[in-house]
PDB file of C-alpha atoms in Angstrom:
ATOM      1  CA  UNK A   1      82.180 176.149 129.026  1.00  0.00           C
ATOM      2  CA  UNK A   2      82.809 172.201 129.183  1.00  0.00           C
ATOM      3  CA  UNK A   3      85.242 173.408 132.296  1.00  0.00           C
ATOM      4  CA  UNK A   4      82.091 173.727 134.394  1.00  0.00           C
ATOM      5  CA  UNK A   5      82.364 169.999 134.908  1.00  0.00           C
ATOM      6  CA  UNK A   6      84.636 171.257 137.738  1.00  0.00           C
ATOM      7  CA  UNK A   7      82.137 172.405 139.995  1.00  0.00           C
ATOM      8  CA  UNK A   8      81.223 168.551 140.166  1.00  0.00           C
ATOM      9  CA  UNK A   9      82.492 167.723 143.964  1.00  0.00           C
ATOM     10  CA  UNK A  10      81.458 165.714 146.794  1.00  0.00           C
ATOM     11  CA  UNK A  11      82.228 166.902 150.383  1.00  0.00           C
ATOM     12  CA  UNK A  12      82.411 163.195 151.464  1.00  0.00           C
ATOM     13  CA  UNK A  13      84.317 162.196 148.446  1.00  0.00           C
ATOM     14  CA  UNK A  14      87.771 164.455 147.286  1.00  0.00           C
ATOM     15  CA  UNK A  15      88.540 162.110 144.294  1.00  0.00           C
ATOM     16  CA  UNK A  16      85.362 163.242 142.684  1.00  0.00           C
ATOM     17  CA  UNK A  17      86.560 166.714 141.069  1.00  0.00           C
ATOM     18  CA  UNK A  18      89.299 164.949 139.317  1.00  0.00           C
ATOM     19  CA  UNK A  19      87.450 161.944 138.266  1.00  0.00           C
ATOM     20  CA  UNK A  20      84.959 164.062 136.859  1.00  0.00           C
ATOM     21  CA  UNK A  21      87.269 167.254 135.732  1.00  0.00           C
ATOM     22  CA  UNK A  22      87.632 167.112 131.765  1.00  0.00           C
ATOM     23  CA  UNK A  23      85.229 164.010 131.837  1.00  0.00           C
ATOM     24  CA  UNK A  24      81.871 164.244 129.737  1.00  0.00           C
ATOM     25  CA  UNK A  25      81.773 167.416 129.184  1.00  0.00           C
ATOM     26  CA  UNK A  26      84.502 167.456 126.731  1.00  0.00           C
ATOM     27  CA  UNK A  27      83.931 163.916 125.088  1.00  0.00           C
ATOM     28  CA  UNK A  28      83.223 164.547 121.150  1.00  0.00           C
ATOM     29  CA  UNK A  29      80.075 162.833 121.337  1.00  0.00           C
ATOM     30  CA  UNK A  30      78.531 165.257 123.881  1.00  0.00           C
ATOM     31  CA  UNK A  31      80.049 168.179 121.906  1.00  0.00           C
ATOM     32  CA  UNK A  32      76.363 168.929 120.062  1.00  0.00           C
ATOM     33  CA  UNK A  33      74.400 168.618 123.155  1.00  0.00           C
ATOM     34  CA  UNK A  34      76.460 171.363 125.438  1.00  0.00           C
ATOM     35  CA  UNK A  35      76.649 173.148 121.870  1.00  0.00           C
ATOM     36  CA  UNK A  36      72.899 173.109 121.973  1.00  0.00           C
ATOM     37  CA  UNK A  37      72.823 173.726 125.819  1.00  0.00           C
ATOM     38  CA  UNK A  38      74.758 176.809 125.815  1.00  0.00           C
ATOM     39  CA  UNK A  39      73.354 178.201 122.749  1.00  0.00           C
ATOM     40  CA  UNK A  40      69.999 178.469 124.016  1.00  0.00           C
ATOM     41  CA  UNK A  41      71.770 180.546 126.699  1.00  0.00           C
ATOM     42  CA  UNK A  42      73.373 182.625 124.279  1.00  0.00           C
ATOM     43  CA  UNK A  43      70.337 182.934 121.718  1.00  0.00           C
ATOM     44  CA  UNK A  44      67.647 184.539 124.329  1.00  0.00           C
ATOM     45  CA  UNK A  45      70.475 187.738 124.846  1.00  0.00           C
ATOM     46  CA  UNK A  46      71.752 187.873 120.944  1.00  0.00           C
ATOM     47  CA  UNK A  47      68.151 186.947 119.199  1.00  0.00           C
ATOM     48  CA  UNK A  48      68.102 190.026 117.650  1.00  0.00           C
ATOM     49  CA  UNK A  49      71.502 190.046 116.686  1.00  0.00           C
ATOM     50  CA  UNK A  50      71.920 186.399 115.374  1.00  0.00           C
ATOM     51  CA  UNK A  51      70.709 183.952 114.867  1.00  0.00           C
ATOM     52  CA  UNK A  52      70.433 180.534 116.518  1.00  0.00           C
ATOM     53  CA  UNK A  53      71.745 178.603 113.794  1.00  0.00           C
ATOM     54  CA  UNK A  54      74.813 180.867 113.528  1.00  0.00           C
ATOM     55  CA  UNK A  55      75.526 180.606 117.415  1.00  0.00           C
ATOM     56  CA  UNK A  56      75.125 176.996 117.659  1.00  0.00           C
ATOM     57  CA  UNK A  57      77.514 176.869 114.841  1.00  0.00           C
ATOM     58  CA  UNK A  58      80.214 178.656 116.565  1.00  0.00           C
ATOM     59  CA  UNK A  59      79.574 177.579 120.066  1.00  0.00           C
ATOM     60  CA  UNK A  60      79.829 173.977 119.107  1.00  0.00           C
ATOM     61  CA  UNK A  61      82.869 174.558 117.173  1.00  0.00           C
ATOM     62  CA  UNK A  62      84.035 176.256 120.620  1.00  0.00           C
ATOM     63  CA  UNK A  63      83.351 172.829 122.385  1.00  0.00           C
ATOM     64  CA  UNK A  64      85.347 170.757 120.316  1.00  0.00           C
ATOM     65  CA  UNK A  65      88.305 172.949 119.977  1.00  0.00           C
ATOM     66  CA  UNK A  66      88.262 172.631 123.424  1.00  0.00           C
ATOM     67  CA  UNK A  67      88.117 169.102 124.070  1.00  0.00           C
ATOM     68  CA  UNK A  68      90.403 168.429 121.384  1.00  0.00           C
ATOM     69  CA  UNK A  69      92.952 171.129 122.840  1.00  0.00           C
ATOM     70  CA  UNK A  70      93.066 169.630 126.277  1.00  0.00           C
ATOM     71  CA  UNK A  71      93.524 165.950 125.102  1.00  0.00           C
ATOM     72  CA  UNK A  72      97.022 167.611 123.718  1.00  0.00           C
ATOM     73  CA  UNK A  73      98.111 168.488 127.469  1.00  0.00           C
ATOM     74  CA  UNK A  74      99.177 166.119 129.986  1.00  0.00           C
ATOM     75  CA  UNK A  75      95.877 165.721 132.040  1.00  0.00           C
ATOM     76  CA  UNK A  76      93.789 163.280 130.328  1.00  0.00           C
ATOM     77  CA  UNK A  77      90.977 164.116 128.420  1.00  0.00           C
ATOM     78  CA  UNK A  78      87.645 161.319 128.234  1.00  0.00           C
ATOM     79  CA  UNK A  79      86.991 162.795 125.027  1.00  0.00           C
ATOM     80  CA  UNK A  80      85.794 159.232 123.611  1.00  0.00           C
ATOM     81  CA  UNK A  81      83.209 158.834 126.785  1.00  0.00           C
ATOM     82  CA  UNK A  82      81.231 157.146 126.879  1.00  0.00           C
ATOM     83  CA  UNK A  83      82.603 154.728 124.397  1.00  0.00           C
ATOM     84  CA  UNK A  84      85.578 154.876 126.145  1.00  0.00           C
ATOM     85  CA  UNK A  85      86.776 155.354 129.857  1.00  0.00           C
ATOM     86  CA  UNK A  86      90.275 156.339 128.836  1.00  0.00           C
ATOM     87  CA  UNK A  87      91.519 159.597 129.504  1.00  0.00           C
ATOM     88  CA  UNK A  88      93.640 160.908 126.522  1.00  0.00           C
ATOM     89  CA  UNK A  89      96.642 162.896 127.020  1.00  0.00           C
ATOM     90  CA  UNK A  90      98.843 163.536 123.889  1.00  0.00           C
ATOM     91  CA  UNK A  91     101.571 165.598 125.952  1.00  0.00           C
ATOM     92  CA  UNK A  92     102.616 168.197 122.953  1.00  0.00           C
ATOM     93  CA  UNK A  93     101.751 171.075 124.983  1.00  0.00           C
ATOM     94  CA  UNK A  94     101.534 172.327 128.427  1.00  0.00           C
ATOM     95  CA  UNK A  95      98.346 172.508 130.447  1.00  0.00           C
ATOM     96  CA  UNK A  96      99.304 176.368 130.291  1.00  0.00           C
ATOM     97  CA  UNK A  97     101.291 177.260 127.559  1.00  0.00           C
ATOM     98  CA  UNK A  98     101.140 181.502 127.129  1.00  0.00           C
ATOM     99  CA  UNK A  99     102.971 181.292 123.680  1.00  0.00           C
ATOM    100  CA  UNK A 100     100.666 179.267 122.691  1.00  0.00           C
ATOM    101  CA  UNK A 101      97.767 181.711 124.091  1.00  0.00           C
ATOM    102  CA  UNK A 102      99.369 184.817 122.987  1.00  0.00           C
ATOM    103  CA  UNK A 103      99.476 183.675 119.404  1.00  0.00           C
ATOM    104  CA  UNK A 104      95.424 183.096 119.195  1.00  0.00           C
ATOM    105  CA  UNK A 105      94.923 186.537 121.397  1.00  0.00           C
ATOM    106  CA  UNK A 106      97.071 188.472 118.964  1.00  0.00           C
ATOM    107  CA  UNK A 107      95.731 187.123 115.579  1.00  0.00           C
ATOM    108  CA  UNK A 108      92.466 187.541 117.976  1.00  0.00           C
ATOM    109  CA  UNK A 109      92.835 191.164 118.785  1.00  0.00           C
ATOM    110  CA  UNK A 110      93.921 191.835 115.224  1.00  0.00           C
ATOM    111  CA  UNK A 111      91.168 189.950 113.684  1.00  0.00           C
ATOM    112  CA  UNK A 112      88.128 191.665 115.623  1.00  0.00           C
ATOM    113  CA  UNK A 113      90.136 195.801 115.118  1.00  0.00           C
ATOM    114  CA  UNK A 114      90.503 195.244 111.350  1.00  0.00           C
ATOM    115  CA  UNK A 115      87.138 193.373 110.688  1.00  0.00           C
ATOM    116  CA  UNK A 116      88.454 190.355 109.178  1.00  0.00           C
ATOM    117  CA  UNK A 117      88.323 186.910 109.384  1.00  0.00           C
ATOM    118  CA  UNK A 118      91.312 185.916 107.594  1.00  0.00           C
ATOM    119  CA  UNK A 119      93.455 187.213 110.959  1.00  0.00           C
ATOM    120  CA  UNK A 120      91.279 184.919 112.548  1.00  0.00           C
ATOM    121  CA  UNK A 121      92.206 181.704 109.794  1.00  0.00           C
ATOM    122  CA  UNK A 122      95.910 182.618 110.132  1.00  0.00           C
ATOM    123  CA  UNK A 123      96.617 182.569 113.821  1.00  0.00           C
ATOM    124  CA  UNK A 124      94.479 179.377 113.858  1.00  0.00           C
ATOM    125  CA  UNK A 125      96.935 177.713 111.264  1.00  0.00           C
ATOM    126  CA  UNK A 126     100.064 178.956 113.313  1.00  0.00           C
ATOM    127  CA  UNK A 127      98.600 177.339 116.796  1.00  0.00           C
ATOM    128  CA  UNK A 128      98.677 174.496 114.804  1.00  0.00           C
ATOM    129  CA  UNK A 129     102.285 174.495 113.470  1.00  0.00           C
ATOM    130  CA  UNK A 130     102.487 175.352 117.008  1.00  0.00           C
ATOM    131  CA  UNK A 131     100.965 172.033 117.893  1.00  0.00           C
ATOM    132  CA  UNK A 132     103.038 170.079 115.301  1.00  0.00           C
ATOM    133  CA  UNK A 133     106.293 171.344 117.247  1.00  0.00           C
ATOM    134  CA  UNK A 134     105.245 170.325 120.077  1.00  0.00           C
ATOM    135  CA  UNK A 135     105.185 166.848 118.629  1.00  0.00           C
ATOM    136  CA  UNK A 136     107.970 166.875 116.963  1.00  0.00           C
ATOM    137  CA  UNK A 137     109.744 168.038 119.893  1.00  0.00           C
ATOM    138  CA  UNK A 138     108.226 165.180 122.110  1.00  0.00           C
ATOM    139  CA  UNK A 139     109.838 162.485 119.618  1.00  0.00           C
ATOM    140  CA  UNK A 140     113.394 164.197 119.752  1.00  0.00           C
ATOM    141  CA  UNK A 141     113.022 164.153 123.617  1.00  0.00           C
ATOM    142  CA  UNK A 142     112.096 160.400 123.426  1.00  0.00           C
ATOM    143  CA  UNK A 143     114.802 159.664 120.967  1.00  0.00           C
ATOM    144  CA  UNK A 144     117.440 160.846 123.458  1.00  0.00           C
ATOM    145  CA  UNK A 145     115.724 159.009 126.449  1.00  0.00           C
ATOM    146  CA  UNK A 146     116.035 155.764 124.880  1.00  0.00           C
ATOM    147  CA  UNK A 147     119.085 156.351 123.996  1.00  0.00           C
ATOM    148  CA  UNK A 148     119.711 157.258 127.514  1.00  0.00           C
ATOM    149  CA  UNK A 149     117.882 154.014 128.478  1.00  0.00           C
ATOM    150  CA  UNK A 150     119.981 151.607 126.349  1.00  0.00           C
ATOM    151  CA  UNK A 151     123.548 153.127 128.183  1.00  0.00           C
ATOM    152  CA  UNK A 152     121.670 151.936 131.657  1.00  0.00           C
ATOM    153  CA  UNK A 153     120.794 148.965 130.027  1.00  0.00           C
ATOM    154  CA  UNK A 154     117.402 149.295 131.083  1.00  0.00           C
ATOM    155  CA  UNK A 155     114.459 147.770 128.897  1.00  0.00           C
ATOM    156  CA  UNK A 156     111.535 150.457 129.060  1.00  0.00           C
ATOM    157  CA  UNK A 157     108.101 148.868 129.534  1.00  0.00           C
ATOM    158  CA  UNK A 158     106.010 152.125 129.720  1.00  0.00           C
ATOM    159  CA  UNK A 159     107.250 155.582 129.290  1.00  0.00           C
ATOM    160  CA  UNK A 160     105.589 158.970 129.575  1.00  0.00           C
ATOM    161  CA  UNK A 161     107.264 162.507 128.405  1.00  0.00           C
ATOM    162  CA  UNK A 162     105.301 165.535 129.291  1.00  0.00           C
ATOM    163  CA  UNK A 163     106.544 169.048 128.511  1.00  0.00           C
ATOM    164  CA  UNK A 164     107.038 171.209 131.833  1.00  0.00           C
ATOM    165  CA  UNK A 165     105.137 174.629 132.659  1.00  0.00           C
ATOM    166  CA  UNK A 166     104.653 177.163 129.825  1.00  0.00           C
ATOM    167  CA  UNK A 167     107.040 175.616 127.290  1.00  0.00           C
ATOM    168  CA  UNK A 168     108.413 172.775 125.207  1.00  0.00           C
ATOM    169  CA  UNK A 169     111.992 172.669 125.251  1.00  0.00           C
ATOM    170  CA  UNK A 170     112.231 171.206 128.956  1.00  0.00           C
ATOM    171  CA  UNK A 171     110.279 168.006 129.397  1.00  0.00           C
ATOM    172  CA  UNK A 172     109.681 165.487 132.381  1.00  0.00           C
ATOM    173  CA  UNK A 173     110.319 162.158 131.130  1.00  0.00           C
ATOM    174  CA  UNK A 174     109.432 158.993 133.198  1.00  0.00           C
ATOM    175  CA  UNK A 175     109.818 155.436 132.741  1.00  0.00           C
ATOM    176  CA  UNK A 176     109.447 152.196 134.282  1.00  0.00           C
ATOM    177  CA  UNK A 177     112.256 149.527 134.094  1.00  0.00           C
ATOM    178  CA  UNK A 178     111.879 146.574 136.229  1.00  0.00           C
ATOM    179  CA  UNK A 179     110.375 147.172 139.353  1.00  0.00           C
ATOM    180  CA  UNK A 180     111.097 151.190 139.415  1.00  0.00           C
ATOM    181  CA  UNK A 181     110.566 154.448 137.542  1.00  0.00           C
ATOM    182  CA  UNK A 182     113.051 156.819 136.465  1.00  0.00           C
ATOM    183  CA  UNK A 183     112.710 160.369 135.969  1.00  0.00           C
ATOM    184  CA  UNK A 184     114.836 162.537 134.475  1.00  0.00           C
ATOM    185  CA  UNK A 185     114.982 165.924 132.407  1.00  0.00           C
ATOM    186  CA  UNK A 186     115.330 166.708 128.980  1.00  0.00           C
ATOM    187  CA  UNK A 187     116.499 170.180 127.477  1.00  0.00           C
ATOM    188  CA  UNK A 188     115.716 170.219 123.809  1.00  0.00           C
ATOM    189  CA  UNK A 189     116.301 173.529 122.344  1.00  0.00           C
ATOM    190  CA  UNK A 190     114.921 174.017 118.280  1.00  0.00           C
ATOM    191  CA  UNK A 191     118.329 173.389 116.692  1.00  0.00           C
ATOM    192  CA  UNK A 192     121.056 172.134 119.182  1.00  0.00           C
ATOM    193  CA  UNK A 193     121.210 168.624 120.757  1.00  0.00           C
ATOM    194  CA  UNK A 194     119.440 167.570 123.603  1.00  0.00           C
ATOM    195  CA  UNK A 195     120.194 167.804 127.408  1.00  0.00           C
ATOM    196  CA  UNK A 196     119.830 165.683 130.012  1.00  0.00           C
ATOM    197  CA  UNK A 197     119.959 165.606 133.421  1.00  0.00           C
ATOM    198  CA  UNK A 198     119.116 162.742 135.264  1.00  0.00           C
ATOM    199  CA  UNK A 199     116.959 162.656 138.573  1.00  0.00           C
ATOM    200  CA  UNK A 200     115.239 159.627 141.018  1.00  0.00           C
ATOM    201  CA  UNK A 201     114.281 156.378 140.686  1.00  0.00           C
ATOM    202  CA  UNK A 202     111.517 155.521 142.524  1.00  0.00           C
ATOM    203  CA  UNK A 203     109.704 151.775 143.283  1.00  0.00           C
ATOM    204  CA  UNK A 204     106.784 150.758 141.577  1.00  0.00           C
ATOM    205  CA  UNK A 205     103.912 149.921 143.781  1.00  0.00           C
ATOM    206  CA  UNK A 206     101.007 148.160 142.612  1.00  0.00           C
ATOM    207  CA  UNK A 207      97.481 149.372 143.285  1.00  0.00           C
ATOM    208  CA  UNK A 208      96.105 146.515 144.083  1.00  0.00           C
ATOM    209  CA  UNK A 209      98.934 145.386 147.051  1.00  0.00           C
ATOM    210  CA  UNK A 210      99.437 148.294 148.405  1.00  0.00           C
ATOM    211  CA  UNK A 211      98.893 148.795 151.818  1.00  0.00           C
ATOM    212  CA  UNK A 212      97.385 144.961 152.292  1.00  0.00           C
ATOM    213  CA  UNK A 213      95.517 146.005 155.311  1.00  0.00           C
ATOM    214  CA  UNK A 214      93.110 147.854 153.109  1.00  0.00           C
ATOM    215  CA  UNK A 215      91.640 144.231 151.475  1.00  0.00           C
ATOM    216  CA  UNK A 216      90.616 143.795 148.090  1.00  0.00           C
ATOM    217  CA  UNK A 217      87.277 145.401 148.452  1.00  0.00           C
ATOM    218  CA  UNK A 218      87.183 148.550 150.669  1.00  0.00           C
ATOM    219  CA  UNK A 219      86.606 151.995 149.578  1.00  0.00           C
ATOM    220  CA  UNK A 220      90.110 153.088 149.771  1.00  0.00           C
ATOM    221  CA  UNK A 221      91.172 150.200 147.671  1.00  0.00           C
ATOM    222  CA  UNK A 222      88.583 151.057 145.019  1.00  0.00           C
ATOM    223  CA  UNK A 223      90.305 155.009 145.554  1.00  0.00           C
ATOM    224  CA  UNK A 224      93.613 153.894 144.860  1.00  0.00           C
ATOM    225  CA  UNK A 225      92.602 152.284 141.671  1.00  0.00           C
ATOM    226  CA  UNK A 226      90.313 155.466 140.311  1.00  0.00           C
ATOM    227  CA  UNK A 227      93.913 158.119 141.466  1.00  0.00           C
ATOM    228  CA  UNK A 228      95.775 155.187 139.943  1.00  0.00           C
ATOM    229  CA  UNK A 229      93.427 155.470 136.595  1.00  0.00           C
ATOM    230  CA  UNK A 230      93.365 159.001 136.924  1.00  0.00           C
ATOM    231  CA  UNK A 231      97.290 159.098 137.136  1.00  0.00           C
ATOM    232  CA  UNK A 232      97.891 156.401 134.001  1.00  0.00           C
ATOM    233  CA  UNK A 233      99.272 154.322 136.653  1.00  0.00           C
ATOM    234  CA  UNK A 234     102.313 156.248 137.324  1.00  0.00           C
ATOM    235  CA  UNK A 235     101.623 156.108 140.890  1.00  0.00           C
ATOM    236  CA  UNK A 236     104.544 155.547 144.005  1.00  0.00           C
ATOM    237  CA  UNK A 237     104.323 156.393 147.553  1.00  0.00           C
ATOM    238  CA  UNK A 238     105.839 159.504 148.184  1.00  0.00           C
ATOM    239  CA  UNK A 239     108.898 159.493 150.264  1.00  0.00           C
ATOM    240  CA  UNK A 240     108.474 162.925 152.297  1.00  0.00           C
ATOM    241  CA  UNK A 241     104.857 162.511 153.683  1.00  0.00           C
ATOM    242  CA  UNK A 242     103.932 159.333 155.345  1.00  0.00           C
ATOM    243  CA  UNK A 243     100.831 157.345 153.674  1.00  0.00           C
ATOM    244  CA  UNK A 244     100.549 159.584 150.634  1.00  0.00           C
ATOM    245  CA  UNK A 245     100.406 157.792 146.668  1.00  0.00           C
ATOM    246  CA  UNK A 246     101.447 160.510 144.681  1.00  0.00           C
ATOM    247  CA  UNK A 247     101.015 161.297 140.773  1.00  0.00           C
ATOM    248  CA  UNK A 248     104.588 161.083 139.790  1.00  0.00           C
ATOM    249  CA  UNK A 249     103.524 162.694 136.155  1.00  0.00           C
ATOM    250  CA  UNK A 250     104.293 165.744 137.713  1.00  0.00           C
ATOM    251  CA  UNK A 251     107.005 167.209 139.674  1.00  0.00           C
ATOM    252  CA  UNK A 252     108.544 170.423 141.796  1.00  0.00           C
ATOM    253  CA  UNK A 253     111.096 169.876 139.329  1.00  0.00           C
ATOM    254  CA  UNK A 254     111.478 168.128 136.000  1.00  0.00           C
ATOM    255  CA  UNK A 255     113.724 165.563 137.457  1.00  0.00           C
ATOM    256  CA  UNK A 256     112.399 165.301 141.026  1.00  0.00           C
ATOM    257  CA  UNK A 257     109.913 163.180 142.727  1.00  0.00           C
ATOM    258  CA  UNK A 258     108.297 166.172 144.460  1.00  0.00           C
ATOM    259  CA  UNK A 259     104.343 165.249 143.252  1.00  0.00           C
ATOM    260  CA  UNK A 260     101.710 168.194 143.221  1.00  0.00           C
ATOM    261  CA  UNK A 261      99.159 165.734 144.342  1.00  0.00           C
ATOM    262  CA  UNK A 262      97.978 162.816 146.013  1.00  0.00           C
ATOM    263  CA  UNK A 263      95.678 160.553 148.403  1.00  0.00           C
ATOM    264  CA  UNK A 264      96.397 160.327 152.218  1.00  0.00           C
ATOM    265  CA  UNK A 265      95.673 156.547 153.161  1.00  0.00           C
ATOM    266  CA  UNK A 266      94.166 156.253 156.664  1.00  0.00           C
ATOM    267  CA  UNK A 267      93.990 152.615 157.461  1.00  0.00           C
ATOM    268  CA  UNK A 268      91.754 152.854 160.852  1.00  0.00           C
ATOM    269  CA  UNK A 269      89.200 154.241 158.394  1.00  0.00           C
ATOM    270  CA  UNK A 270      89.327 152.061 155.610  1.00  0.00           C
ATOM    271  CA  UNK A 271      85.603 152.251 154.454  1.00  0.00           C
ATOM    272  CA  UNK A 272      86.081 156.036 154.030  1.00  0.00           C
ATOM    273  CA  UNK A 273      87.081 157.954 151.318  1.00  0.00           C
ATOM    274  CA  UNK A 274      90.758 158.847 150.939  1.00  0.00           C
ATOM    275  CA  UNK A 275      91.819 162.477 151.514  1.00  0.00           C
ATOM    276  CA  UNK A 276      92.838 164.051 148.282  1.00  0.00           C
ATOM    277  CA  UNK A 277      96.102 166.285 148.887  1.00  0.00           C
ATOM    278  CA  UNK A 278      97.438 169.700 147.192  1.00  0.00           C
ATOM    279  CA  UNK A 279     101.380 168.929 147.747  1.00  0.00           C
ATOM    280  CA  UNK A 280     102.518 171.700 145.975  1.00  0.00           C
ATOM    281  CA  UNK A 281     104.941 173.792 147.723  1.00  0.00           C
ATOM    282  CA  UNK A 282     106.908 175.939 145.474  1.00  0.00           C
ATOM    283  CA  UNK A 283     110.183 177.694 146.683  1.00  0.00           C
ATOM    284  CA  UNK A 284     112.133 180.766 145.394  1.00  0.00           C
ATOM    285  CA  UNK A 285     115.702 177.700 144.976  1.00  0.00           C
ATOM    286  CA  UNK A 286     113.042 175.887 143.131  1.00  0.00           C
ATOM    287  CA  UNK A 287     111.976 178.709 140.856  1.00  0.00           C
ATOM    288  CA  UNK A 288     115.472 179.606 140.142  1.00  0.00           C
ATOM    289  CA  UNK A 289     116.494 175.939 139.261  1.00  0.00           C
ATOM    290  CA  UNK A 290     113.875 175.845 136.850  1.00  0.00           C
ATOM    291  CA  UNK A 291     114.652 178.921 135.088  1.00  0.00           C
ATOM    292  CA  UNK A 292     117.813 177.762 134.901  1.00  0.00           C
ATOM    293  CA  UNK A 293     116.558 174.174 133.320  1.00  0.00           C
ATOM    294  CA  UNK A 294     114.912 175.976 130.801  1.00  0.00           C
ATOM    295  CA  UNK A 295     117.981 177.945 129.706  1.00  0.00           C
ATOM    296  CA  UNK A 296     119.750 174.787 129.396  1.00  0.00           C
ATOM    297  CA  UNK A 297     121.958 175.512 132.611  1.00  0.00           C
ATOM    298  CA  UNK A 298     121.794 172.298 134.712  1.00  0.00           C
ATOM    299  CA  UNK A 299     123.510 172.588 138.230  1.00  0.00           C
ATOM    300  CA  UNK A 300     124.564 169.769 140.211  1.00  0.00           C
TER     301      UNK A 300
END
């Protein structure tokens, strides 16, 4: 599986699991070399069952459906490496979407009981429509966020909408006007109007200012800029935890600034590596706002 790449970790150096998480091993042009990789895997316990050509057919298929599949989350996918550092993230779908799962197990399950491939072809072509939603969906969120934008009288110079956990009617949108971001959240239910409810602003920082005491050319300089790669640059210092740049693509919430991750600066050490840090902590008032969010009820 091209997820492997996750075992890829350094002891002395935290940043290296997400540098290197959804890197290579999912770019198209290594596609027919972990096809080939995994095949020979696969051959040596099915060789009298079928044969190579057949599994390196489907295994390599397997590989690009999944590289393609993650550059549609949020993440960031290097599926152009090594022609291209850029991680791609089309935000149509969730990292973990279980509509979209159930539909492939059921036309899955179906598929394998009755024998038939065409159960197989059809829940394939529904993901898809699936996928197409999910973009349409995206530009109605964006439509009402600039909308949104132009009754602040704020000029957007980068923007990023992401849909939230396990759905695609409540998105995290985020945007940079000036010198801050704002985040907000967007209901967008199939066939009623959009939703809003508006959240933070937070200050821009800039990755290569930050903290000045850290020089242009120390380790934890060069870490900021590969989190601040890694995060598309929508990075801020996070107001509850002192010395922490946080990924402000994601949130508790869809309107918060509550961050599920980020680097711990420590400027007495400044040739070591940052500290990479989980910041997730979920509680049951959070839960329950965002089941309400998603049902279109948004409290004060």
């Amino acid at each position: 599986s091209p997820d492997l790449d996750i075992l890829i970790r350094s002891k002395n150096d935290s940043l290296l699991f997400i540098e290197y998480h959804r890197h290579f091993s999912h770019s198209l042009f290594f596609i027919p070399f972990g096809g080939f990789i995994v095949s020979l895997l696969l051959f040596y316990f099915f060789k009298n069952k079928q044969s190579f050509k057949k599994i390196y057919l489907f295994v390599t298929l397997g590989f690009l459906s999944h590289g393609l599949l993650d550059a549609c989350t949020s993440y960031g996918t290097s599926i152009f490496w090594p022609v291209s550092e850029n991680r791609i993230s089309l935000n149509i779908i969730s990292i973990i979407d279980p509509i979209y799962t159930i539909i492939l197990l059921f036309f899955l399950i179906i598929g394998v009981a009755r024998k038939s491939s065409k159960y197989f072809s059809f829940g394939i072509s529904i993901s898809m429509l699936y996928l197409f939603l999910g973009l349409v969906q995206k530009h109605r969120v964006e439509q009402s966020i600039q909308r949104l934008a132009k009754e602040r009288n704020h000029n957007i110079s980068r923007i990023l909408i992401k849909p939230t956990l396990g759905n695609n009617i409540l998105w995290r949108s985020v945007y940079q006007s000036n010198d801050f971001y704002y985040v907000d959240a967007v209901y967008t239910p199939l066939f009623r109007n959009s939703k809003i409810k508006e959240g933070v602003n937070i200050k821009v920082i800039d990755k290569e200012t930050i903290f000045p005491e850290l020089g242009y050319d120390s380790i934890q300089r060069q870490d900021i800029r590969r989190f601040s790669f890694f995060s598309q640059d929508f990075i801020y210092l996070h107001p509850d935890h002192k010395d922490i740049i946080a990924d402000l693509r994601y949130g508790t919430l869809p309107h918060d600034y509550k961050s599920l991750w980020g680097i711990e600066i420590d400027l007495e050490n400044k040739n070591q590596h940052v500290n990479f840090r989980n910041l997730r902590n979920f509680k049951y008032e959070e839960y329950e706002d965002f089941w309400s969010m998603i049902k279109g009820d948004f409290k004060d």
